[in-house]
């Protein structure tokens, strides 16, 4: 079979769905989008794309997914926000089966390029104790002390990608994403991340007229958040480049969780009483992306302002919540 298919693994998920949309916009095809979820749970599903439901933890399913593939984006993982990854370490680590079996199947199928979505959770925890952190550089992943469970799986899978490249010649590329957000993603149910969770809580307070919000931790922990369009651009740029080492793809616009809430309050046009839940999962104290390397390699870095991206995300979650309330 001719190897010309672009395969998006995790295509029913948040980033995967946006990636399929973007590939279609560019006229790239044929595209195969694969996810374990039944179609009614996919965030985005398109005509003209080969949509397939498969459990990519299974080797035979990976062989099927890789048939005729030339470019593979592995965005499939059992994951979620802090609340999910701190309480589901074994499940997070089992995603190792997805990347391992995909790499093995990609090798057999003669895949040319293989992208792997790693995470800022691979970085050494001891470098993230201070909220005033300037930024994590790529070398800060070693000596290894990643986020327990999820981060260890990501770090191990990064190295699988390295060795499949070195030993078998598959052009593996690895991005360390820093908190990606946007519409068409998880906003409730326990797997949502801070930007979506804050939008949902502010909208719920606004709709109910009960002007209070629960914040996990003391709100002083810092992060950066990357709008999904920047993520797509960086992902494709890296995949088709000659750069072989893991690289940060993240925004360097650092904010505290309190500042994130300020932004969403101002979009909603309300002020809320803040109740801090100090025993809730809150992750590391400080995390930001150092973009020196991506600037040097690509002359580019994610730059969509947080306020702009949050306006789009808020509007989408607002519509979801209103239409859900109407259908009840
Ligand atoms: P997501 O949960 O929306 O998408 C992941 C998709 O993978 C889901 O649709 C899920 O059903 C699918 N999946 C899980 N197990 C599978 C299996 N066995 N077989 C087939 N499909 C399976 O998450 P996302 O935010 O789109 O993240 C995509 C990738 O980027 C993941 O690898 C994630 O770890 C990584 N990442 C995301 C962020 C972020 O902030 N969103 C940050 C760092 C890294």
Coordinates of C-alpha atoms and ligand atoms in Angstrom, one line a residue:
X1 CA 0.0 0.0 0.0
X2 CA 1.2 3.5 -0.8
X3 CA 2.3 5.3 2.4
X4 CA 0.5 8.7 2.2
X5 CA -2.0 8.7 5.0
X6 CA -1.7 11.3 7.9
X7 CA -2.9 9.7 11.1
X8 CA -4.1 11.6 14.1
X9 CA -4.2 9.4 17.1
X10 CA -6.6 10.8 19.8
X11 CA -8.5 12.6 17.0
X12 CA -11.7 12.5 19.1
X13 CA -10.0 14.6 21.8
X14 CA -9.4 18.3 22.2
X15 CA -6.1 18.9 20.4
X16 CA -6.5 16.0 18.0
X17 CA -9.9 17.3 16.9
X18 CA -8.5 20.8 16.2
X19 CA -5.5 19.2 14.4
X20 CA -7.8 17.2 12.0
X21 CA -9.7 20.5 11.3
X22 CA -6.5 22.3 10.6
X23 CA -5.1 19.6 8.3
X24 CA -8.4 19.6 6.3
X25 CA -8.3 23.4 6.0
X26 CA -4.8 23.1 4.4
X27 CA -6.1 20.4 2.0
X28 CA -3.8 17.7 3.5
X29 CA -5.1 14.2 2.9
X30 CA -5.9 11.4 3.2
X31 CA -6.5 11.8 6.9
X32 CA -7.3 9.0 9.4
X33 CA -8.6 10.1 12.8
X34 CA -8.5 7.4 15.5
X35 CA -9.8 7.4 19.1
X36 CA -11.1 4.9 21.7
X37 CA -14.2 6.9 22.4
X38 CA -17.5 6.2 20.6
X39 CA -18.2 8.8 17.9
X40 CA -20.9 10.6 20.0
X41 CA -18.1 11.6 22.5
X42 CA -15.7 13.0 19.9
X43 CA -15.4 16.8 20.2
X44 CA -15.0 17.2 16.4
X45 CA -15.6 14.7 13.6
X46 CA -15.4 15.5 10.0
X47 CA -16.7 14.2 6.6
X48 CA -14.0 13.3 4.2
X49 CA -11.9 11.9 7.0
X50 CA -11.5 8.2 7.8
X51 CA -12.8 8.2 11.4
X52 CA -12.0 5.0 13.3
X53 CA -12.8 3.8 16.8
X54 CA -9.8 1.7 18.1
X55 CA -8.1 1.1 21.4
X56 CA -4.6 2.1 20.6
X57 CA -3.3 0.4 23.8
X58 CA -3.7 -2.8 21.8
X59 CA -0.9 -3.7 19.4
X60 CA -3.2 -5.2 16.7
X61 CA -5.3 -2.0 16.7
X62 CA -2.1 0.1 16.3
X63 CA -1.1 -2.1 13.3
X64 CA -4.6 -1.3 11.8
X65 CA -4.2 2.4 12.5
X66 CA -0.7 2.6 10.9
X67 CA -1.7 1.0 7.6
X68 CA -0.5 3.2 4.8
X69 CA 0.6 5.9 7.2
X70 CA 3.4 8.4 6.3
X71 CA 2.9 11.0 9.1
X72 CA 1.6 10.2 12.5
X73 CA 0.5 12.5 15.3
X74 CA 0.2 10.7 18.6
X75 CA -2.1 12.8 20.8
X76 CA -3.8 9.8 22.4
X77 CA -3.5 9.5 26.1
X78 CA -5.6 8.8 29.2
X79 CA -5.2 12.2 30.8
X80 CA -6.8 15.3 32.4
X81 CA -6.1 18.2 34.7
X82 CA -4.4 18.1 38.1
X83 CA -7.5 16.6 39.7
X84 CA -7.4 13.6 37.3
X85 CA -3.6 13.0 37.1
X86 CA -3.0 13.2 40.9
X87 CA -5.7 10.6 41.5
X88 CA -5.2 8.2 38.5
X89 CA -1.4 7.6 38.3
X90 CA -1.7 4.0 37.1
X91 CA -4.2 4.9 34.4
X92 CA -1.9 7.7 33.2
X93 CA 1.1 5.4 33.1
X94 CA -0.8 2.8 31.1
X95 CA -0.7 5.3 28.2
X96 CA 2.8 3.9 27.7
X97 CA 1.1 1.1 25.9
X98 CA -0.3 3.5 23.3
X99 CA 3.0 5.1 22.4
X100 CA 5.0 1.9 22.5
X101 CA 2.6 -0.1 20.4
X102 CA 2.2 2.8 18.0
X103 CA 6.0 3.1 17.5
X104 CA 6.3 -0.7 16.9
X105 CA 3.4 -0.6 14.4
X106 CA 4.9 2.6 12.8
X107 CA 8.2 0.8 12.3
X108 CA 6.5 -2.2 10.6
X109 CA 4.4 0.1 8.4
X110 CA 7.4 2.2 7.3
X111 CA 6.1 5.5 8.7
X112 CA 8.3 8.5 7.9
X113 CA 7.5 11.0 10.6
X114 CA 6.0 10.4 14.1
X115 CA 5.1 13.2 16.4
X116 CA 4.7 12.6 20.2
X117 CA 2.8 15.0 22.5
X118 CA 4.9 15.1 25.7
X119 CA 4.3 17.6 28.5
X120 CA 5.8 20.1 30.9
X121 CA 5.0 17.5 33.5
X122 CA 8.3 15.8 32.6
X123 CA 10.3 18.7 34.3
X124 CA 12.1 18.1 37.5
X125 CA 9.8 19.0 40.4
X126 CA 12.5 20.6 42.4
X127 CA 12.8 23.4 39.8
X128 CA 9.1 24.3 40.2
X129 CA 8.8 25.1 43.9
X130 CA 8.8 28.9 43.5
X131 CA 5.8 30.7 41.9
X132 CA 8.2 33.4 40.6
X133 CA 9.9 30.8 38.3
X134 CA 11.3 32.4 35.2
X135 CA 10.8 29.5 32.8
X136 CA 11.7 25.8 32.4
X137 CA 14.5 25.1 29.8
X138 CA 14.6 21.8 28.0
X139 CA 17.6 20.7 30.0
X140 CA 15.6 21.0 33.2
X141 CA 14.0 17.6 32.6
X142 CA 17.2 15.9 33.9
X143 CA 18.2 14.7 36.4
X144 CA 14.7 13.2 36.3
X145 CA 12.1 14.0 38.9
X146 CA 8.9 14.4 36.9
X147 CA 5.3 14.5 38.0
X148 CA 4.5 11.2 39.6
X149 CA 2.6 8.8 37.2
X150 CA 1.7 11.0 34.2
X151 CA 5.1 12.8 34.0
X152 CA 7.1 9.5 34.3
X153 CA 5.1 8.0 31.4
X154 CA 5.7 11.1 29.3
X155 CA 9.5 11.0 30.0
X156 CA 9.7 7.3 29.3
X157 CA 7.8 7.7 26.0
X158 CA 10.0 10.6 25.0
X159 CA 13.0 8.2 25.3
X160 CA 11.2 5.5 23.3
X161 CA 10.8 8.0 20.5
X162 CA 14.5 8.9 20.7
X163 CA 15.6 5.3 20.4
X164 CA 13.1 4.4 17.6
X165 CA 14.7 7.3 15.7
X166 CA 18.3 6.3 16.5
X167 CA 17.8 2.6 16.0
X168 CA 15.2 2.4 13.3
X169 CA 15.3 5.7 11.5
X170 CA 11.7 6.8 12.1
X171 CA 11.8 10.7 12.2
X172 CA 10.3 11.0 15.7
X173 CA 9.6 14.6 17.0
X174 CA 8.7 15.4 20.6
X175 CA 7.0 18.5 21.9
X176 CA 6.6 19.4 25.6
X177 CA 3.3 21.1 25.7
X178 CA 2.6 23.6 28.4
X179 CA -1.2 23.8 29.4
X180 CA -3.2 24.0 26.1
X181 CA -6.7 25.5 26.2
X182 CA -9.4 26.5 23.8
X183 CA -13.0 25.6 22.7
X184 CA -14.0 22.0 21.8
X185 CA -12.3 20.5 24.8
X186 CA -13.1 19.1 28.3
X187 CA -14.8 21.6 30.5
X188 CA -16.5 19.4 33.1
X189 CA -16.6 15.8 34.5
X190 CA -13.2 15.8 36.3
X191 CA -10.7 15.8 33.5
X192 CA -10.9 19.5 32.7
X193 CA -7.9 21.8 33.2
X194 CA -7.7 25.2 35.0
X195 CA -8.8 27.5 32.1
X196 CA -11.9 25.5 31.3
X197 CA -12.7 24.9 35.0
X198 CA -12.4 28.6 35.8
X199 CA -14.7 29.5 32.9
X200 CA -17.3 26.9 33.9
X201 CA -17.2 28.1 37.6
X202 CA -17.5 31.8 36.6
X203 CA -20.3 31.1 34.1
X204 CA -22.2 28.9 36.7
X205 CA -21.9 31.7 39.3
X206 CA -23.1 34.3 36.7
X207 CA -26.1 32.1 35.6
X208 CA -27.1 31.2 39.2
X209 CA -26.6 34.8 40.5
X210 CA -24.5 33.2 43.3
X211 CA -21.3 35.3 43.1
X212 CA -18.8 32.9 44.7
X213 CA -16.0 30.7 43.3
X214 CA -14.0 27.8 44.7
X215 CA -10.3 28.0 43.8
X216 CA -8.0 25.0 44.2
X217 CA -4.9 26.0 46.3
X218 CA -4.2 29.6 47.4
X219 CA -4.4 30.9 43.9
X220 CA -0.8 32.1 43.9
X221 CA 0.5 29.1 42.0
X222 CA 1.7 30.3 38.5
X223 CA 1.4 28.8 35.1
X224 CA 1.4 29.7 31.4
X225 CA -1.5 28.7 29.1
X226 CA -1.2 28.2 25.3
X227 CA -4.1 28.8 23.0
X228 CA -4.8 25.8 20.8
X229 CA -4.1 27.6 17.5
X230 CA -0.5 28.2 18.6
X231 CA -0.2 24.6 19.6
X232 CA -1.3 23.4 16.2
X233 CA 1.2 25.7 14.4
X234 CA 4.1 24.6 16.6
X235 CA 3.2 20.9 16.4
X236 CA 3.2 20.9 12.6
X237 CA 6.3 23.1 12.3
X238 CA 8.2 20.7 14.6
X239 CA 6.9 17.5 12.9
X240 CA 8.1 18.6 9.5
X241 CA 11.4 20.0 10.7
X242 CA 14.8 18.5 11.1
X243 CA 15.0 19.3 14.9
X244 CA 15.1 16.0 16.8
X245 CA 15.3 16.8 20.5
X246 CA 12.3 17.4 22.8
X247 CA 11.3 21.1 22.7
X248 CA 8.9 23.3 24.7
X249 CA 5.8 24.4 22.9
X250 CA 4.1 26.7 25.3
X251 CA 3.3 30.3 26.1
X252 CA 5.7 32.3 28.2
X253 CA 2.9 34.6 29.4
X254 CA 3.0 33.6 33.1
X255 CA 0.0 34.3 35.3
X256 CA -1.1 33.2 38.8
X257 CA -4.4 31.3 39.1
X258 CA -5.8 34.4 40.8
X259 CA -4.8 36.5 37.7
X260 CA -6.5 33.9 35.5
X261 CA -9.7 34.3 37.5
X262 CA -9.4 38.1 37.2
X263 CA -9.3 37.7 33.4
X264 CA -12.4 35.5 33.3
X265 CA -14.3 37.7 35.8
X266 CA -13.6 40.7 33.5
X267 CA -14.8 38.7 30.4
X268 CA -18.0 37.8 32.3
X269 CA -18.4 41.3 33.7
X270 CA -18.7 40.1 37.3
X271 CA -16.7 40.0 40.6
X272 CA -16.8 36.9 42.7
X273 CA -16.1 36.1 46.4
X274 CA -13.1 33.6 46.3
X275 CA -13.1 30.6 48.5
X276 CA -9.7 28.8 48.5
X277 CA -9.7 25.1 48.8
X278 CA -6.2 24.5 50.2
X279 CA -6.3 20.7 50.3
X280 CA -7.3 20.4 46.6
X281 CA -4.8 19.1 44.0
X282 CA -2.9 22.1 42.8
X283 CA 0.3 20.7 41.2
X284 CA 3.6 22.5 41.4
X285 CA 3.9 26.0 42.7
X286 CA 5.4 27.6 39.6
X287 CA 5.7 26.6 35.9
X288 CA 6.4 28.6 32.8
X289 CA 7.8 27.9 29.4
X290 CA 11.3 29.1 28.6
X291 CA 11.1 29.8 24.8
X292 CA 14.8 30.6 24.1
X293 CA 15.2 27.3 22.2
X294 CA 12.1 27.4 20.1
X295 CA 12.9 31.0 19.2
X296 CA 16.4 30.0 18.1
X297 CA 15.3 26.9 16.1
X298 CA 12.1 28.3 14.5
X299 CA 12.3 32.1 15.0
X300 CA 8.8 31.7 16.4
X301 CA 7.0 31.1 19.8
X302 CA 3.3 30.8 20.8
X303 CA 2.1 34.4 21.1
X304 CA -1.7 34.5 21.2
X305 CA -2.5 36.6 24.3
X306 CA -4.2 34.8 27.2
X307 CA -7.1 37.3 27.2
X308 CA -7.8 36.7 23.5
X309 CA -7.8 32.9 23.8
X310 CA -9.9 33.0 27.0
X311 CA -12.6 35.2 25.4
X312 CA -13.0 32.5 22.7
X313 CA -12.9 29.7 25.2
X314 CA -15.4 31.4 27.6
X315 CA -17.8 32.0 24.7
X316 CA -17.8 28.4 23.7
X317 CA -18.2 27.0 27.2
X318 CA -21.0 29.6 27.9
X319 CA -22.9 28.2 24.8
X320 CA -22.4 24.6 26.0
X321 CA -23.7 25.4 29.5
X322 CA -26.7 27.3 28.2
X323 CA -27.7 24.7 25.7
X324 CA -27.2 21.9 28.3
X325 CA -29.4 23.8 30.7
X326 CA -32.1 24.2 28.0
X327 CA -32.1 20.5 27.2
X328 CA -32.7 19.5 30.8
Ligands
LIG1 P1 -7.8 14.7 25.3 O1 -8.1 13.9 26.5 O2 -8.9 15.7 24.9 O3 -7.4 13.8 24.1 C1 -6.8 12.6 24.2 C2 -7.6 11.6 23.4 O4 -7.0 10.3 23.5 C3 -9.0 11.4 24.0 O5 -10.0 11.7 23.0 C4 -9.0 9.9 24.4 O6 -10.3 9.3 24.2 C5 -8.0 9.3 23.5 N1 -7.5 8.1 24.0 C6 -7.2 7.8 25.3 N2 -6.8 6.5 25.3 C7 -6.9 6.0 24.1 C8 -6.6 4.7 23.5 N3 -6.3 3.6 24.3 N4 -6.8 4.5 22.2 C9 -7.2 5.6 21.4 N5 -7.5 6.8 21.9 C10 -7.3 7.0 23.2 O7 -6.4 15.5 25.6 P2 -5.7 16.7 24.8 O8 -5.7 17.8 25.7 O9 -6.2 16.7 23.4 O10 -4.2 16.1 24.8 C11 -3.6 15.5 23.7 C12 -2.2 15.1 24.0 O11 -1.4 16.2 24.4 C13 -2.1 14.1 25.2 O12 -1.0 13.2 24.9 C14 -1.7 14.9 26.4 O13 -1.1 14.2 27.4 C15 -0.8 16.0 25.7 N6 -0.8 17.2 26.5 C16 -1.9 18.0 26.6 C17 -1.8 19.2 27.3 C18 -3.0 20.0 27.5 O14 -2.9 21.0 28.2 N7 -4.1 19.8 26.9 C19 -0.6 19.5 28.0 C20 0.5 18.7 27.9 C21 0.4 17.5 27.1

